[in-house]
């Protein structure tokens, strides 16, 4: 099988690269690395590449993943070496493996949110004690007030770092920015925030 | 702070850098910090080949760190102002106020307000005379510097001509001066000794009424004329074999490879055709070597072969055949802009384009044969209609034609010739029984002519807005056909472009006033504000007509102190021939003795 799973990071310079821009970037990097992509058959061939839970713009990451098929069979090590050389520094290749990773099993993601103003435990507890947490959420049908409480799987705070496990799956995701908007709405002043995605988890909370 | 505002602005990737191929150096390890400034937004500036060449050329030097600076989009400007963030360079994020040199490239006149905005945002005094030892040197090169006078006050020096050799020369001089601890003024003096360097503060211009009366050096050791720089050997001159590959989509998102410099044609309206004389080609071997490296190292899937007139490359067929061997295997597309429309090019295009474009573009520039002779386009109606026939038989349904109005010696009949020609193009489709005639479409894109320095039309009066709008009326009222579309451009911008193209030092005050009134990004119709510009002119006591008027042969033209090789005598001769619609053969048919042979290179010695 010439199927490779690639884990990569996005540093602060790369956090504003949109998904479409990343697709173009990876296509060019694969060419530079002379890693021949396999294309789909049919009238409008496109490279066989799939992404795990695409990330929104404005978030750094240590756990992005995509899966790609090559027309050639090389080792995962060689793949990693070649692609690393062909990528810009701000998108480091962290790991390449041929072992199957089930993107579909992703159910949540851990985030680290650095707040400008420190947030106390009490405030977080009070926030989570609300019967429901309502916030305007953009959906396909327009803006809709939604209860996001059930999408916050875990949340804790230490000084100005909020650690949160948020729902991230095919059936819907909670973006960390929306969590912060909700906290602001419920009276917690965070100030400006930096966002970092750390890892994915499955339904049993095992790290993927 | 910066991180905070990036969350608020549109397209933040314009300001973050980090692209593949961009250069990272330790600022402490270099002697010279250089900010390469392109006075337009990232997507436009990144597309520019000259910047791409010089960025890598400068960074080849171990002693210099060259970084990029683009003009922040107005939303970013507002945020940066609010938070008091000074303009920074893309690679290091450091404020450019503390750099050694700011080098601007000036590609079009409508970016001048952005130059001042760049200086303002950097915290550097606008005027050369107001800068002190704590400020970087501010210089500029690029095609607009063939008339640097309208922006003379804002630059410490200009670099006239092709920059590949000169750049290293002045960086060497700068470094020596810095090591010796010379002052700003002394350093500029040393740099001024390099050929092609123009220091506006060393000259005085005098005016009377509308006219510039004289232009004289203030000191005995300052030359009366400044010679442009020219690259003699296109094969040995530096060309990067790597490029920056942006994340976001830019205007020209592909590899650009320059095939040759200059042009043999001598179209009388075209400044590039004169200032880059004589034509000098890169060898097919060198082009192929560069093309392969650039494709491999960039990962782009398209390469564009750029020049002023690609069909004039002598070994085009041979070169394309070789290039195809390389690109076909790799699924790389070749783009060939600026082709003439003939059998040969259509054949070529069907070979190189995997997906055929639905419309074919060509540029007759003028509608009537008389007018095409006036501008020396060297294209007959038969050439155009023949091209259209070939295109239609090749399966094209739509043709796009580029024209200009407001050309010198133009009559109403000449203008009406544009829609009439378009109609004839449509008719060629129906000469043969063909299907799908319903979808045949000819689009004319009509620009307003702007007289430029160093062309035979440099003396011509530019049409007023009223004249242009009358001509636009002729364009749309001459024929009624649903198969012919006519688009024309906003002519207010053209008038202003003309003012700055042929203006003089007095415009520096107008430009400053316009910036203070809020003018910026004038090349973008959503920001261009003609009312503000008119106010700036009247506040300074000038009119646009002072600069768009006709000039006489004996008038002192503001740009005449620059020597491009082509003589004034030749330009006069060409203007006289234009008046009687007489054509001049191209350089390969017969040398017209333009004066550029004095450079002792290129076509003049083929
Ligand atoms: S000197 Fe003659 S050949 Fe050379 S550029 Fe001028 S016209 Fe062309």
Coordinates of N, CA and C in Angstrom, one line a residue, chain B residues 193-366:
Chain B
X193 N 28.9 58.3 -7.5 CA 30.0 58.2 -8.5 C 29.8 56.9 -9.4
X194 N 28.8 56.1 -9.0 CA 28.5 54.9 -9.8 C 27.7 55.3 -11.0
X195 N 28.0 54.7 -12.1 CA 27.2 55.0 -13.3 C 25.7 54.6 -13.1
X196 N 24.9 55.5 -13.6 CA 23.4 55.2 -13.5 C 22.8 55.7 -12.2
X197 N 23.6 56.3 -11.3 CA 23.0 56.8 -10.0 C 22.7 58.3 -10.2
X198 N 21.5 58.7 -9.8 CA 21.1 60.1 -9.9 C 20.7 60.6 -8.5
X199 N 21.3 61.6 -8.1 CA 21.0 62.2 -6.8 C 20.3 63.6 -7.1
X200 N 19.0 63.6 -6.9 CA 18.2 64.8 -7.2 C 18.7 66.1 -6.5
X201 N 19.2 65.9 -5.3 CA 19.6 67.1 -4.6 C 20.8 67.8 -5.2
X202 N 21.5 67.1 -6.1 CA 22.6 67.8 -6.8 C 22.3 68.6 -8.0
X203 N 21.0 68.7 -8.2 CA 20.5 69.4 -9.4 C 19.5 70.5 -9.1
X204 N 19.4 71.5 -9.9 CA 18.4 72.5 -9.7 C 17.5 72.6 -11.0
X205 N 16.2 72.7 -10.8 CA 15.3 72.9 -11.9 C 14.6 74.2 -11.7
X206 N 14.5 75.0 -12.9 CA 13.8 76.3 -12.8 C 12.6 76.3 -13.7
X207 N 11.6 77.0 -13.2 CA 10.3 77.0 -13.9 C 9.8 78.4 -14.2
X208 N 9.0 78.5 -15.3 CA 8.4 79.7 -15.6 C 7.0 79.4 -16.2
X209 N 6.0 79.8 -15.6 CA 4.6 79.5 -16.1 C 4.5 78.0 -16.0
X210 N 4.0 77.4 -17.2 CA 3.8 75.9 -17.2 C 5.1 75.1 -17.3
X211 N 6.2 75.8 -17.8 CA 7.3 75.1 -18.3 C 8.5 75.0 -17.3
X212 N 9.2 73.9 -17.5 CA 10.5 73.8 -16.9 C 11.5 74.5 -17.8
X213 N 12.2 75.5 -17.3 CA 13.1 76.3 -18.2 C 14.5 75.7 -18.3
X214 N 15.0 75.1 -17.1 CA 16.3 74.6 -17.1 C 16.5 73.6 -16.1
X215 N 17.6 72.8 -16.2 CA 17.9 71.7 -15.3 C 19.4 71.7 -15.2
X216 N 20.0 72.1 -14.1 CA 21.4 72.2 -14.1 C 22.0 71.6 -12.8
X217 N 23.2 71.0 -12.9 CA 23.9 70.5 -11.8 C 24.3 71.7 -10.9
X218 N 24.2 71.5 -9.6 CA 24.6 72.5 -8.6 C 26.1 72.6 -8.3
X219 N 26.8 71.5 -8.7 CA 28.2 71.5 -8.4 C 29.0 71.1 -9.6
X220 N 30.3 71.5 -9.7 CA 31.1 71.3 -10.8 C 31.3 69.8 -11.1
X221 N 31.4 69.0 -10.1 CA 31.8 67.6 -10.3 C 30.6 66.7 -10.5
X222 N 29.4 67.3 -10.8 CA 28.2 66.5 -11.0 C 28.0 66.5 -12.5
X223 N 27.8 65.3 -13.1 CA 27.6 65.2 -14.5 C 26.2 65.8 -15.0
X224 N 26.2 66.3 -16.2 CA 25.0 66.9 -16.8 C 24.0 65.8 -17.1
X225 N 24.5 64.7 -17.5 CA 23.5 63.6 -17.9 C 23.8 62.4 -17.1
X226 N 22.8 61.6 -16.9 CA 23.0 60.3 -16.2 C 22.7 59.2 -17.2
X227 N 23.6 58.3 -17.3 CA 23.4 57.2 -18.3 C 22.7 56.0 -17.7
X228 N 21.7 55.5 -18.4 CA 21.1 54.3 -17.8 C 22.0 53.1 -17.8
X229 N 21.8 52.2 -16.9 CA 22.6 51.0 -16.9 C 22.0 49.9 -17.8
X230 N 22.8 49.1 -18.4 CA 22.3 48.1 -19.2 C 23.1 46.8 -19.0
X231 N 22.4 45.7 -19.1 CA 23.1 44.4 -18.9 C 23.5 43.9 -20.3
X232 N 24.8 43.7 -20.5 CA 25.3 43.4 -21.8 C 25.1 41.9 -22.2
X233 N 25.3 41.0 -21.2 CA 25.2 39.6 -21.5 C 24.1 38.9 -20.7
X234 N 23.0 38.6 -21.4 CA 21.9 38.0 -20.7 C 22.1 36.6 -20.2
X235 N 23.2 36.0 -20.7 CA 23.4 34.6 -20.2 C 24.2 34.6 -18.9
X236 N 25.1 35.5 -18.8 CA 25.9 35.5 -17.6 C 25.3 36.3 -16.4
X237 N 24.4 37.2 -16.8 CA 23.8 38.0 -15.7 C 23.0 37.1 -14.7
X238 N 23.0 37.6 -13.4 CA 22.4 36.8 -12.4 C 20.9 36.6 -12.7
X239 N 20.4 35.4 -12.5 CA 19.0 35.1 -12.5 C 18.8 34.0 -11.5
X240 N 17.9 34.2 -10.5 CA 17.8 33.2 -9.5 C 17.3 31.9 -10.0
X241 N 17.8 30.8 -9.4 CA 17.3 29.5 -9.8 C 16.3 29.0 -8.8
X242 N 15.9 29.8 -7.9 CA 14.9 29.5 -6.9 C 14.0 30.7 -6.7
X243 N 12.8 30.5 -6.2 CA 11.9 31.6 -6.0 C 11.1 31.4 -4.7
X244 N 10.5 32.5 -4.3 CA 9.6 32.4 -3.1 C 8.3 31.8 -3.6
X245 N 7.7 30.9 -2.9 CA 6.5 30.3 -3.3 C 5.4 30.7 -2.2
X246 N 4.6 31.7 -2.5 CA 3.7 32.2 -1.5 C 2.6 31.2 -1.1
X247 N 2.0 31.3 0.1 CA 0.9 30.5 0.5 C -0.4 30.9 -0.2
X248 N -0.6 32.3 -0.1 CA -1.9 32.8 -0.7 C -1.7 33.0 -2.2
X249 N -2.8 33.0 -2.8 CA -2.8 33.2 -4.3 C -2.3 34.6 -4.6
X250 N -1.4 34.7 -5.5 CA -0.9 36.0 -6.0 C -1.4 36.3 -7.4
X251 N -1.1 37.4 -8.0 CA -1.6 37.8 -9.3 C -1.0 36.9 -10.4
X252 N 0.4 36.8 -10.3 CA 1.0 35.8 -11.3 C 1.6 34.7 -10.5
X253 N 0.7 33.7 -10.3 CA 1.1 32.6 -9.4 C 1.7 31.4 -10.2
X254 N 3.0 31.7 -10.7 CA 3.6 30.7 -11.5 C 5.1 31.1 -11.6
X255 N 5.9 30.2 -12.2 CA 7.3 30.6 -12.5 C 7.3 31.6 -13.7
X256 N 8.0 32.7 -13.5 CA 8.2 33.6 -14.7 C 9.6 33.5 -15.1
X257 N 9.8 33.3 -16.4 CA 11.2 33.3 -16.9 C 11.3 34.4 -18.0
X258 N 12.3 35.2 -17.8 CA 12.5 36.3 -18.8 C 13.3 35.8 -20.0
X259 N 12.7 35.8 -21.2 CA 13.4 35.3 -22.3 C 14.4 36.3 -22.9
X260 N 14.0 37.5 -23.0 CA 14.9 38.6 -23.5 C 14.4 39.9 -23.0
X261 N 15.3 40.9 -23.1 CA 15.0 42.3 -22.7 C 15.0 43.1 -24.0
X262 N 14.1 44.1 -24.0 CA 14.1 45.0 -25.2 C 13.1 44.4 -26.2
X263 N 13.0 45.2 -27.3 CA 12.0 44.8 -28.3 C 12.5 45.4 -29.7
X264 N 12.3 44.6 -30.7 CA 12.7 45.1 -32.1 C 11.7 46.0 -32.7
X265 N 10.5 46.1 -32.2 CA 9.3 46.6 -32.9 C 9.3 48.2 -33.0
X266 N 9.6 48.8 -32.0 CA 9.5 50.3 -32.0 C 8.1 50.9 -32.2
X267 N 7.1 50.3 -31.5 CA 5.8 50.9 -31.4 C 5.9 52.3 -30.8
X268 N 5.3 53.3 -31.4 CA 5.7 54.6 -31.0 C 5.1 55.1 -29.6
X269 N 4.1 54.3 -29.1 CA 3.5 54.6 -27.9 C 4.2 53.9 -26.7
X270 N 5.0 53.0 -27.0 CA 5.5 52.0 -26.0 C 6.8 52.4 -25.4
X271 N 6.8 52.8 -24.1 CA 8.0 53.2 -23.4 C 9.0 52.0 -23.3
X272 N 8.5 50.9 -22.9 CA 9.4 49.7 -22.7 C 10.2 49.4 -24.0
X273 N 9.5 49.7 -25.2 CA 10.2 49.4 -26.4 C 11.4 50.3 -26.7
X274 N 11.4 51.4 -26.0 CA 12.6 52.3 -26.1 C 13.6 52.3 -25.0
X275 N 13.1 52.2 -23.8 CA 14.0 52.3 -22.7 C 14.9 51.0 -22.5
X276 N 14.4 49.9 -23.0 CA 15.1 48.7 -22.9 C 15.9 48.3 -24.2
X277 N 16.0 49.3 -25.1 CA 16.8 49.0 -26.3 C 18.2 48.8 -26.0
X278 N 19.0 48.1 -26.8 CA 18.5 47.2 -27.8 C 18.1 45.8 -27.3
X279 N 17.4 45.1 -28.1 CA 16.9 43.8 -27.7 C 18.1 42.8 -27.4
X280 N 18.1 42.1 -26.3 CA 19.2 41.2 -26.0 C 18.5 39.9 -25.5
X281 N 18.9 38.8 -26.2 CA 18.2 37.5 -25.9 C 19.1 36.7 -24.9
X282 N 18.4 35.8 -24.2 CA 19.0 34.7 -23.4 C 19.1 33.5 -24.4
X283 N 20.2 32.8 -24.3 CA 20.3 31.6 -25.2 C 19.3 30.6 -24.8
X284 N 18.8 29.7 -25.8 CA 17.9 28.7 -25.4 C 18.5 27.7 -24.4
X285 N 19.8 27.5 -24.4 CA 20.4 26.6 -23.5 C 20.3 27.1 -22.0
X286 N 20.6 28.4 -21.9 CA 20.5 29.0 -20.6 C 19.0 29.0 -20.1
X287 N 18.1 29.4 -21.0 CA 16.7 29.4 -20.6 C 16.2 28.0 -20.2
X288 N 16.7 27.0 -20.9 CA 16.2 25.6 -20.5 C 16.8 25.2 -19.1
X289 N 18.0 25.6 -18.9 CA 18.7 25.3 -17.6 C 17.9 26.0 -16.5
X290 N 17.6 27.2 -16.7 CA 16.8 28.0 -15.7 C 15.4 27.4 -15.5
X291 N 14.8 27.1 -16.6 CA 13.4 26.6 -16.5 C 13.3 25.4 -15.7
X292 N 14.3 24.5 -15.9 CA 14.2 23.2 -15.2 C 14.4 23.4 -13.7
X293 N 15.4 24.2 -13.4 CA 15.7 24.4 -12.0 C 14.5 25.1 -11.3
X294 N 14.0 26.1 -12.0 CA 12.9 26.9 -11.3 C 11.7 26.0 -11.1
X295 N 11.4 25.2 -12.1 CA 10.2 24.3 -11.9 C 10.5 23.3 -10.8
X296 N 11.7 22.7 -10.8 CA 12.0 21.7 -9.8 C 12.0 22.3 -8.4
X297 N 12.6 23.5 -8.2 CA 12.7 24.0 -6.9 C 11.5 24.7 -6.4
X298 N 10.6 25.1 -7.3 CA 9.4 25.8 -6.8 C 8.2 24.9 -6.6
X299 N 8.1 23.9 -7.4 CA 7.0 23.0 -7.4 C 5.7 23.6 -8.1
X300 N 5.9 24.7 -8.7 CA 4.8 25.3 -9.5 C 4.5 24.3 -10.7
X301 N 3.2 24.4 -11.1 CA 2.9 23.5 -12.3 C 2.6 24.4 -13.5
X302 N 3.1 25.6 -13.5 CA 3.0 26.5 -14.7 C 4.2 27.4 -14.8
X303 N 4.7 27.5 -16.0 CA 5.8 28.4 -16.2 C 5.4 29.4 -17.3
X304 N 5.7 30.7 -17.1 CA 5.3 31.7 -18.0 C 6.6 32.3 -18.6
X305 N 6.6 32.3 -20.0 CA 7.8 32.8 -20.6 C 7.6 34.3 -21.0
X306 N 8.2 35.2 -20.3 CA 7.9 36.6 -20.4 C 8.9 37.4 -21.2
X307 N 8.3 38.3 -22.0 CA 9.1 39.2 -22.8 C 8.1 40.2 -23.3
X308 N 8.7 41.2 -24.1 CA 7.8 42.2 -24.7 C 7.0 41.7 -25.9
X309 N 7.6 40.7 -26.6 CA 7.0 40.2 -27.8 C 7.6 38.8 -28.1
X310 N 7.0 37.8 -27.5 CA 7.6 36.5 -27.5 C 7.8 35.9 -28.9
X311 N 7.0 36.3 -29.8 CA 7.1 35.7 -31.2 C 8.5 36.2 -31.8
X312 N 9.1 37.2 -31.3 CA 10.3 37.7 -31.8 C 11.6 37.0 -31.3
X313 N 11.4 36.0 -30.4 CA 12.5 35.2 -30.0 C 13.0 34.3 -31.1
X314 N 14.2 34.4 -31.5 CA 14.6 33.8 -32.8 C 14.5 32.3 -32.8
X315 N 14.9 31.7 -31.6 CA 14.8 30.2 -31.6 C 13.6 29.7 -30.8
X316 N 12.5 30.4 -31.0 CA 11.3 30.0 -30.2 C 10.9 28.6 -30.4
X317 N 10.7 28.1 -31.6 CA 10.3 26.8 -31.9 C 11.2 25.8 -31.3
X318 N 12.5 25.9 -31.5 CA 13.5 25.1 -31.0 C 13.4 25.0 -29.5
X319 N 13.4 26.1 -28.9 CA 13.4 26.2 -27.4 C 12.1 25.5 -26.8
X320 N 11.0 25.8 -27.4 CA 9.7 25.3 -26.9 C 9.7 23.8 -27.0
X321 N 10.2 23.3 -28.1 CA 10.3 21.8 -28.3 C 11.1 21.2 -27.2
X322 N 12.2 21.8 -26.9 CA 13.1 21.2 -25.8 C 12.4 21.3 -24.5
X323 N 11.8 22.4 -24.2 CA 11.1 22.7 -23.0 C 9.9 21.7 -22.8
X324 N 9.2 21.4 -23.9 CA 8.1 20.5 -23.8 C 8.5 19.1 -23.4
X325 N 9.7 18.7 -23.8 CA 10.2 17.4 -23.4 C 10.2 17.3 -21.9
X326 N 10.6 18.4 -21.3 CA 10.7 18.4 -19.9 C 9.4 18.5 -19.2
X327 N 8.5 19.5 -19.7 CA 7.3 19.8 -19.0 C 6.2 18.8 -19.2
X328 N 6.1 18.2 -20.3 CA 5.0 17.2 -20.6 C 5.0 16.1 -19.6
X329 N 6.1 15.5 -19.3 CA 6.2 14.4 -18.4 C 5.7 14.8 -17.0
X330 N 6.0 16.1 -16.7 CA 5.7 16.5 -15.3 C 4.3 17.3 -15.2
X331 N 3.6 17.2 -16.3 CA 2.3 17.9 -16.3 C 2.4 19.4 -16.0
X332 N 3.4 20.1 -16.5 CA 3.6 21.5 -16.3 C 3.0 22.2 -17.5
X333 N 2.3 23.3 -17.2 CA 1.7 24.1 -18.3 C 2.7 25.2 -18.6
X334 N 2.7 25.5 -19.9 CA 3.5 26.7 -20.4 C 2.6 27.8 -20.8
X335 N 2.9 29.0 -20.3 CA 2.1 30.1 -20.7 C 3.0 31.0 -21.5
X336 N 2.4 31.4 -22.7 CA 3.2 32.3 -23.6 C 2.4 33.6 -23.8
X337 N 2.5 34.6 -22.9 CA 1.8 35.8 -23.2 C 2.6 36.6 -24.3
X338 N 2.0 37.6 -24.8 CA 2.6 38.5 -25.8 C 3.0 37.7 -27.1
X339 N 2.1 36.8 -27.6 CA 2.4 36.2 -28.9 C 1.6 37.0 -30.0
X340 N 2.2 37.0 -31.1 CA 1.4 37.6 -32.3 C 0.5 36.5 -32.7
X341 N -0.6 36.9 -33.3 CA -1.5 35.8 -33.8 C -1.2 35.5 -35.2
X342 N -0.6 34.3 -35.4 CA -0.4 33.8 -36.8 C -0.4 32.3 -36.7
X343 N -0.2 31.7 -37.9 CA -0.2 30.3 -38.0 C 0.7 29.6 -37.0
X344 N 1.9 30.1 -36.9 CA 2.9 29.6 -36.1 C 2.5 29.6 -34.6
X345 N 2.0 30.7 -34.1 CA 1.7 30.8 -32.7 C 0.5 29.9 -32.3
X346 N -0.5 29.9 -33.2 CA -1.7 29.0 -32.9 C -1.3 27.6 -32.8
X347 N -0.4 27.2 -33.7 CA 0.1 25.9 -33.7 C 0.8 25.6 -32.4
X348 N 1.6 26.5 -32.0 CA 2.4 26.4 -30.8 C 1.5 26.3 -29.6
X349 N 0.4 27.1 -29.6 CA -0.5 27.1 -28.5 C -1.2 25.8 -28.4
X350 N -1.6 25.3 -29.5 CA -2.3 24.0 -29.4 C -1.4 22.9 -28.9
X351 N -0.1 23.1 -29.1 CA 0.9 22.1 -28.6 C 1.1 22.3 -27.1
X352 N 1.1 23.5 -26.6 CA 1.5 23.7 -25.2 C 0.4 23.7 -24.2
X353 N -0.8 24.0 -24.7 CA -1.9 24.1 -23.7 C -2.7 22.8 -23.6
X354 N -2.6 22.3 -22.4 CA -3.4 21.0 -22.2 C -4.9 21.3 -22.2
X355 N -5.2 22.4 -21.5 CA -6.6 22.8 -21.5 C -6.7 24.1 -22.3
X356 N -7.4 24.0 -23.5 CA -7.4 25.2 -24.3 C -8.3 26.3 -23.7
X357 N -7.7 27.5 -23.7 CA -8.5 28.6 -23.2 C -9.6 28.9 -24.1
X358 N -10.8 29.4 -23.6 CA -11.9 29.5 -24.5 C -11.8 30.8 -25.3
X359 N -11.0 31.7 -24.9 CA -10.9 32.9 -25.8 C -9.4 33.2 -26.1
X360 N -9.3 33.8 -27.3 CA -7.9 34.2 -27.8 C -7.8 35.7 -27.7
X361 N -6.6 36.1 -27.2 CA -6.4 37.6 -27.1 C -5.4 38.1 -28.0
X362 N -5.7 39.2 -28.7 CA -4.6 39.9 -29.3 C -4.8 41.4 -29.4
X363 N -3.7 42.1 -29.7 CA -3.7 43.6 -29.4 C -3.4 44.4 -30.7
X364 N -4.4 44.7 -31.5 CA -4.2 45.5 -32.6 C -3.9 47.0 -32.2
X365 N -4.2 47.4 -31.0 CA -4.0 48.7 -30.4 C -4.8 49.8 -31.1
X366 N -4.9 49.8 -32.4 CA -5.7 50.8 -33.0 C -6.7 50.2 -34.0

